[in-house]
Short mmCIF file of N, CA and C in Angstrom, two decimals:
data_model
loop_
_atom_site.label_atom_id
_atom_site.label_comp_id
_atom_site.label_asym_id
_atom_site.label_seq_id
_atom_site.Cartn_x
_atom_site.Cartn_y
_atom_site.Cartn_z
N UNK A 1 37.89 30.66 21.72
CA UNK A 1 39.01 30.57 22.64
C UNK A 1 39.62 29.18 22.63
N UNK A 2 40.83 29.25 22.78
CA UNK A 2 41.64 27.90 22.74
C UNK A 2 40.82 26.88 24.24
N UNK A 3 40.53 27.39 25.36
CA UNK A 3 40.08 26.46 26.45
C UNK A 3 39.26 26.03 26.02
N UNK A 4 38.41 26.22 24.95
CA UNK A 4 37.11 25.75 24.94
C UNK A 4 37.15 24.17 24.67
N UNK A 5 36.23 22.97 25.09
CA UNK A 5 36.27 21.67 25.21
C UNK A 5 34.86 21.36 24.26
N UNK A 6 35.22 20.81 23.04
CA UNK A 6 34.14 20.17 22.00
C UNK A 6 33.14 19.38 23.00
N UNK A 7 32.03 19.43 22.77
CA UNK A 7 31.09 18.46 23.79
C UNK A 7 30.13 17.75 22.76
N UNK A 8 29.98 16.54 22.94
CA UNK A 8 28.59 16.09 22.06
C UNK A 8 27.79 15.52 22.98
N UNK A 9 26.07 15.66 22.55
CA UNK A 9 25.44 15.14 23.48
C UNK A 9 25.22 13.36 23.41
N UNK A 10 25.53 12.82 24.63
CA UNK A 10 25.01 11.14 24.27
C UNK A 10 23.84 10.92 25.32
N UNK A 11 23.89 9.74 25.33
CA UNK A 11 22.34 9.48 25.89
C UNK A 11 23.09 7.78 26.57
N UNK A 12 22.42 7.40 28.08
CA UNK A 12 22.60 6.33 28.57
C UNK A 12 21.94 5.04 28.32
N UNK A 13 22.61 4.50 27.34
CA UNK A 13 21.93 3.31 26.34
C UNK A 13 21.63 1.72 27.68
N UNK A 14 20.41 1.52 27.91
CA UNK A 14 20.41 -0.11 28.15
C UNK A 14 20.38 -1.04 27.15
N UNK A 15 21.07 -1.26 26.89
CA UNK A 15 21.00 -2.53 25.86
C UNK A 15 20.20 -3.84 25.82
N UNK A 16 19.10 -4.34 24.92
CA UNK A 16 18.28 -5.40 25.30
C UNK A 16 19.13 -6.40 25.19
N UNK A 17 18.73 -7.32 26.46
CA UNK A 17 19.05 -8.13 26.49
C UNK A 17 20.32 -8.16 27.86
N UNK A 18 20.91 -7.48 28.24
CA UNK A 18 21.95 -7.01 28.26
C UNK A 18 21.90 -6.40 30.21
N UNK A 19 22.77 -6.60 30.58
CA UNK A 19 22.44 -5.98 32.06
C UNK A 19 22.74 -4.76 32.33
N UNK A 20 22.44 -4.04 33.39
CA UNK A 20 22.00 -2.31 33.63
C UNK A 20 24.28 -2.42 33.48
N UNK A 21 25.00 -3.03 34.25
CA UNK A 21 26.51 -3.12 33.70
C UNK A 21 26.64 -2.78 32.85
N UNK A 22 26.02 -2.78 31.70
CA UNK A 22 26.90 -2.54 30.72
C UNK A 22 26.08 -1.91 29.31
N UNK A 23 25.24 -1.14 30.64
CA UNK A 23 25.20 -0.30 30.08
C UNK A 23 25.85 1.16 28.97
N UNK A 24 25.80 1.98 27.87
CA UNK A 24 26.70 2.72 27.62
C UNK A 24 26.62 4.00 26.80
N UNK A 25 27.56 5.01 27.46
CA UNK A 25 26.92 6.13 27.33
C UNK A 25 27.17 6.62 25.16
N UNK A 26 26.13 6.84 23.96
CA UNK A 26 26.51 7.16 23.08
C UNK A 26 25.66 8.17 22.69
N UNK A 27 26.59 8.87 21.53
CA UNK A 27 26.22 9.84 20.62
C UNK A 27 24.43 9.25 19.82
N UNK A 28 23.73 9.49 19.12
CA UNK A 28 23.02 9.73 18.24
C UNK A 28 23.79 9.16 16.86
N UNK A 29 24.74 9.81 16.82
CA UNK A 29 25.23 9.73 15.32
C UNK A 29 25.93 8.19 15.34
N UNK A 30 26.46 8.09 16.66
CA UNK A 30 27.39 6.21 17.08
C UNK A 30 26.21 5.32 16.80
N UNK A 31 24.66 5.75 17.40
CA UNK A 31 24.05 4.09 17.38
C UNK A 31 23.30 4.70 15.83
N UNK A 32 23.50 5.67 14.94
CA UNK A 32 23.01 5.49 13.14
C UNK A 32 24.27 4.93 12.81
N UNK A 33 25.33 5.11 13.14
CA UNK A 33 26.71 4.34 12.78
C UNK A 33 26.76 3.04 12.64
N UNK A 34 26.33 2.37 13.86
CA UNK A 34 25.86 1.08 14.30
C UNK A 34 25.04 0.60 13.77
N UNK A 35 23.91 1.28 13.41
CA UNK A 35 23.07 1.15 12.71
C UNK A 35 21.99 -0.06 13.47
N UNK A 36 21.92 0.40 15.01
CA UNK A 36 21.48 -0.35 16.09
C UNK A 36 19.69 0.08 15.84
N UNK A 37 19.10 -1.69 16.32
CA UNK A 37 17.56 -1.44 16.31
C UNK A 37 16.83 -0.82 17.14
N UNK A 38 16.35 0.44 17.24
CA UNK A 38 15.62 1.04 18.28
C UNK A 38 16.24 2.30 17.94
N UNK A 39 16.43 3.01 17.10
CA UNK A 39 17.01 4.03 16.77
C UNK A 39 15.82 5.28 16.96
N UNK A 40 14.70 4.74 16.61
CA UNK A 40 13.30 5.37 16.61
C UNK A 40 12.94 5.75 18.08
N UNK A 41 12.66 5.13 18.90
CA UNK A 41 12.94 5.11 20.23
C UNK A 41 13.48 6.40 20.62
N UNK A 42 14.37 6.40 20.12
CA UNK A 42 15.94 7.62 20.52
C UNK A 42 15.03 8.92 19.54
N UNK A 43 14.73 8.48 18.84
CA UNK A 43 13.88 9.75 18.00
C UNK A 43 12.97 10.26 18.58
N UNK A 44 12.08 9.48 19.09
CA UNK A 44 11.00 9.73 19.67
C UNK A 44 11.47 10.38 21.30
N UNK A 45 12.33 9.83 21.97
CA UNK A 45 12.77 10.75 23.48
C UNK A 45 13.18 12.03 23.05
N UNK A 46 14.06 12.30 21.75
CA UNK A 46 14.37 13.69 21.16
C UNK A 46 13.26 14.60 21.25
N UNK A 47 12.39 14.09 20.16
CA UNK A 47 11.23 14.74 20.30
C UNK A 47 10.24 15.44 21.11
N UNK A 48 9.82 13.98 21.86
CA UNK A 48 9.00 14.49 23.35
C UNK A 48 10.29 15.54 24.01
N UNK A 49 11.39 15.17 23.91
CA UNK A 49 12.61 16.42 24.83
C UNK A 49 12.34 18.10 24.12
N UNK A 50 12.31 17.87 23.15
CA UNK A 50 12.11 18.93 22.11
C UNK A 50 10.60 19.80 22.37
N UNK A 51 9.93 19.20 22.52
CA UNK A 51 8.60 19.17 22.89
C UNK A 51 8.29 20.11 24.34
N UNK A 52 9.20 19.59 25.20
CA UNK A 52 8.62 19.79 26.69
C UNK A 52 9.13 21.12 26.41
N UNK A 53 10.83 21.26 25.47
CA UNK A 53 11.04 22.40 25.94
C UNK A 53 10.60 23.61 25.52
N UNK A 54 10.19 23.22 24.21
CA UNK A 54 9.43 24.35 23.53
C UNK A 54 8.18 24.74 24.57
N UNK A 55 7.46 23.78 24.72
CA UNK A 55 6.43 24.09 25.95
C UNK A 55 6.67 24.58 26.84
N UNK A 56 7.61 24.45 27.55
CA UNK A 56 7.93 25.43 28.39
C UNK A 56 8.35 26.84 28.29
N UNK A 57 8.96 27.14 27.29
CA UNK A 57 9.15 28.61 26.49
C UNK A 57 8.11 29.17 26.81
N UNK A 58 6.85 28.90 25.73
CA UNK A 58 5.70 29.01 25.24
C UNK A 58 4.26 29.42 26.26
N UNK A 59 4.67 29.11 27.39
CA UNK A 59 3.59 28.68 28.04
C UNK A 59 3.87 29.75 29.43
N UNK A 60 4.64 30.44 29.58
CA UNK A 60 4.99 31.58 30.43
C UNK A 60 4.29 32.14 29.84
N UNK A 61 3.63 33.03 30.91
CA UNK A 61 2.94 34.28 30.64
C UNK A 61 4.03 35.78 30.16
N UNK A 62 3.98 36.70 29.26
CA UNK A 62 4.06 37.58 29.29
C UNK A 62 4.25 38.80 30.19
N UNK A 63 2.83 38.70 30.06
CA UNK A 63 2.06 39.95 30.83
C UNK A 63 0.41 39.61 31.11
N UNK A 64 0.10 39.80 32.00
CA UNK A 64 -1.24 39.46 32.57
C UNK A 64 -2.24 40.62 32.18
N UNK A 65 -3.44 40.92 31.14
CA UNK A 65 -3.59 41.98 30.93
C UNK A 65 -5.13 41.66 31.53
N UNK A 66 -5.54 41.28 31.58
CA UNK A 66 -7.52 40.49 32.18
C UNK A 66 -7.51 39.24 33.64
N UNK A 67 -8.32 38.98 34.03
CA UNK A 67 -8.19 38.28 34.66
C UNK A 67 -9.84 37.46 34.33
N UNK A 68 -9.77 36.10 34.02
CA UNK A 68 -11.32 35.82 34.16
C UNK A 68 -11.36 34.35 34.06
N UNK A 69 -12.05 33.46 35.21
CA UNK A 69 -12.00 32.44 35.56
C UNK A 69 -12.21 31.38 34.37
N UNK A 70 -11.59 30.37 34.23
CA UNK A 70 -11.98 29.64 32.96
C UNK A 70 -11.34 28.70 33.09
N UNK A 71 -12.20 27.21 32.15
CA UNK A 71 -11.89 25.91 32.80
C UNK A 71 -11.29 24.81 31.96
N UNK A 72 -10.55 24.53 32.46
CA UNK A 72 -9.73 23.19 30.73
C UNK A 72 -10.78 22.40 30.95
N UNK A 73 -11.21 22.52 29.49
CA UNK A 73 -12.25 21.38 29.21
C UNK A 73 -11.84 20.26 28.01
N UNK A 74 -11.95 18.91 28.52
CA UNK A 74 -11.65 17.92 27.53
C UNK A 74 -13.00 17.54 26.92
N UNK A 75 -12.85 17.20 26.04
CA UNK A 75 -14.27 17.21 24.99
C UNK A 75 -14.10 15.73 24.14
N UNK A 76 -15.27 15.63 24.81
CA UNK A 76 -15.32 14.10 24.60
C UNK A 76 -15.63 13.75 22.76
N UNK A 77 -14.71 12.43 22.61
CA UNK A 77 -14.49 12.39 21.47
C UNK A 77 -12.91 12.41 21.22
N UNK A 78 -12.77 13.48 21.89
CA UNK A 78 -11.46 14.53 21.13
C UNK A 78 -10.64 13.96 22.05
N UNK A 79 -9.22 13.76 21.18
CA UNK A 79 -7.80 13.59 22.60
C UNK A 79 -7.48 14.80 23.16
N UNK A 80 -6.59 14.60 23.88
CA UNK A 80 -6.39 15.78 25.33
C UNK A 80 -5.20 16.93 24.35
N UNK A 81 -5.15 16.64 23.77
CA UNK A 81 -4.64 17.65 22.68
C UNK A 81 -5.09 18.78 22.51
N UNK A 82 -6.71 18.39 22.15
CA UNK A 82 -7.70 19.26 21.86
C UNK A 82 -8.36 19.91 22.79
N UNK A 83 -7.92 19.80 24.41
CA UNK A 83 -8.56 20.48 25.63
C UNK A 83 -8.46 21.55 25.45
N UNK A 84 -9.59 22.76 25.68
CA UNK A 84 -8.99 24.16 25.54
C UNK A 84 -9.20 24.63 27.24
N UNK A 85 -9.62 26.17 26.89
CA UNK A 85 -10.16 27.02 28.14
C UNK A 85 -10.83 27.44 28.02
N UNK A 86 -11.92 27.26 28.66
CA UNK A 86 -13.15 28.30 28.10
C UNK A 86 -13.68 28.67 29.26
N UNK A 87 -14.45 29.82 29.15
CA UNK A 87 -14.99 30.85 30.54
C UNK A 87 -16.55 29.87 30.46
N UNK A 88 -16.92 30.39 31.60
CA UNK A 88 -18.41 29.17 32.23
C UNK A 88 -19.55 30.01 30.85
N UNK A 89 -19.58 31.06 31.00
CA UNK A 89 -20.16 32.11 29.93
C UNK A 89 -19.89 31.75 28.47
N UNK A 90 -18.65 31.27 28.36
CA UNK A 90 -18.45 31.03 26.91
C UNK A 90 -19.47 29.51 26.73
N UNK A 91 -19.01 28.78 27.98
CA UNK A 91 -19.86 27.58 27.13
C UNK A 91 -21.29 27.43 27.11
N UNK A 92 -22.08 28.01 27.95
CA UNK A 92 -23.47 28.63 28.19
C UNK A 92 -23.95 28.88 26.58
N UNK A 93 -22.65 30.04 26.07
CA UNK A 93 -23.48 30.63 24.83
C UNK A 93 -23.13 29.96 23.56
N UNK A 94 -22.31 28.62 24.09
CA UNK A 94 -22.09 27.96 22.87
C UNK A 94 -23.53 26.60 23.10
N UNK A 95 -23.73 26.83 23.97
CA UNK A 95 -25.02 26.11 24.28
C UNK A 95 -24.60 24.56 24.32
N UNK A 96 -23.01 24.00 24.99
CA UNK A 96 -22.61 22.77 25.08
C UNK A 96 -23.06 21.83 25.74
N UNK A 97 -23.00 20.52 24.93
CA UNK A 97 -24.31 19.29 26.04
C UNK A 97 -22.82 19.30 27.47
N UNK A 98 -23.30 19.01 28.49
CA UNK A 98 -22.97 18.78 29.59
C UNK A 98 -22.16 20.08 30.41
N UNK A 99 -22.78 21.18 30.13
CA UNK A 99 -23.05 22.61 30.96
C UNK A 99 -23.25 22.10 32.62
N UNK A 100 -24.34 21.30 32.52
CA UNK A 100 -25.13 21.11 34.21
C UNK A 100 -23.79 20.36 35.05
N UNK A 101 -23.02 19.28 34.25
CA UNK A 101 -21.67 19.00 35.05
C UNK A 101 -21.03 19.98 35.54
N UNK A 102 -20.54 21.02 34.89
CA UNK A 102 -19.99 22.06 34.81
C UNK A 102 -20.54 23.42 35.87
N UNK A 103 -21.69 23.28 35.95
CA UNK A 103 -22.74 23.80 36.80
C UNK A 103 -22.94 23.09 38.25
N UNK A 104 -22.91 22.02 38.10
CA UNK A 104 -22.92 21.27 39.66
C UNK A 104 -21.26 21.18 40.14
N UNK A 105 -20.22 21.25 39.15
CA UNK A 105 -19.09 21.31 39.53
C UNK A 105 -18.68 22.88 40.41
N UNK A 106 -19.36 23.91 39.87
CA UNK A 106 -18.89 24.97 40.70
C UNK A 106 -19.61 25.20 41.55
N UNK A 107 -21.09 24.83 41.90
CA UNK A 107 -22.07 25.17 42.87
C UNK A 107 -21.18 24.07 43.82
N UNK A 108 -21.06 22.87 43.87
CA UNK A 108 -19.81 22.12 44.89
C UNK A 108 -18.54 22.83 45.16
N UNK A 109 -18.12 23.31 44.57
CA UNK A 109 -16.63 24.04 44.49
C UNK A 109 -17.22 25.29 45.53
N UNK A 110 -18.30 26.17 45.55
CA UNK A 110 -18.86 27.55 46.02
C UNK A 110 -19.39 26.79 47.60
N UNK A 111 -20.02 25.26 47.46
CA UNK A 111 -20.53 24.94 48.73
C UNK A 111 -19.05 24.40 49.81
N UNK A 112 -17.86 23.70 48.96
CA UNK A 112 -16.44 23.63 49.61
C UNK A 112 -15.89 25.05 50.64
N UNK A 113 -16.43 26.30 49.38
CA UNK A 113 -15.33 27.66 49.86
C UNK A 113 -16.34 27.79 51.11
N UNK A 114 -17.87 28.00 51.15
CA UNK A 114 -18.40 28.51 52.04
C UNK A 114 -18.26 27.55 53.45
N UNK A 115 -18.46 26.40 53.18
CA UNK A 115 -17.81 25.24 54.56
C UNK A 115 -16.78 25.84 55.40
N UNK A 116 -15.42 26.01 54.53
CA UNK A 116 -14.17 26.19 54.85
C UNK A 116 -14.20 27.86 55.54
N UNK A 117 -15.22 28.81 54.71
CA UNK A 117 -14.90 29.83 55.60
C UNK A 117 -15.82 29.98 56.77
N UNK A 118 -16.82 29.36 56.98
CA UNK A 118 -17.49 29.31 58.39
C UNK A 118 -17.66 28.48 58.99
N UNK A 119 -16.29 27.59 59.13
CA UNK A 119 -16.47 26.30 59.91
C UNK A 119 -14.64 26.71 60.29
N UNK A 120 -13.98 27.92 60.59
CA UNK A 120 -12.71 28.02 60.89
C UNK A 120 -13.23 28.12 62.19
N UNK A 121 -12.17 27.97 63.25
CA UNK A 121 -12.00 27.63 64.78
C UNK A 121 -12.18 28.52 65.29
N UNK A 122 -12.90 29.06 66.32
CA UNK A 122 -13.19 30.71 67.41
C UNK A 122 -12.14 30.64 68.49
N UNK A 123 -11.26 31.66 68.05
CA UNK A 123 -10.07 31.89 69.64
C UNK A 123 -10.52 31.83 70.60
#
């Protein structure tokens, strides 16, 4: 359609050195033009942007077909990349060192719920 208005995306540049004034709004393609230092920078906010949104796509459920309690576990060594989910059962039978954390974490979590439900107020 003829109304339609070309749009490009820019990004709100601070300039080093330079005060939040004058500051200015450019394209991607203006500061490779420029051929300005920190171009990488701008790559890298793309990215992580690129990133969140795919993650967010991705990470909606479907359809809920099971239901069964299970815990992000970070695994030492490993970056948080590598956290998965695993059911208390799964790691039992993988026979993982530090189960008993994991074990004193829900026997605390079970001694929290039981506090909270017999320590509510009598009308």
């Amino acid at each position: 359609p003829e109304d339609v208005i070309n749009t490009e995306l820019q990004y709100l540049i601070k300039w080093k050195g330079w005060s939040h004034i004058h500051n200015t709004w450019e394209s991607e393609q203006s500061l490779k033009d420029q051929k300005v230092k920190g171009i990488k920078k701008l790559e890298n906010f793309i990215k992580k942007d690129e990133d969140i949104k795919y993650w967010k796509e991705h990470t909606t459920p479907e359809d809920v077909i099971n239901t069964e309690l299970q815990y992000l576990i970070k695994w030492k060594g490993w970056s948080h990349i590598h956290n998965t989910w695993e059911s208390e059962q799964s790691l039992k039978d993988q026979k993982v060192k530090g189960i008993k954390k994991l074990e004193n974490f829900i026997k605390k979590d079970e001694d929290i719920k039981y506090w909270k439900e017999h320590t509510t107020p009598e009308d």
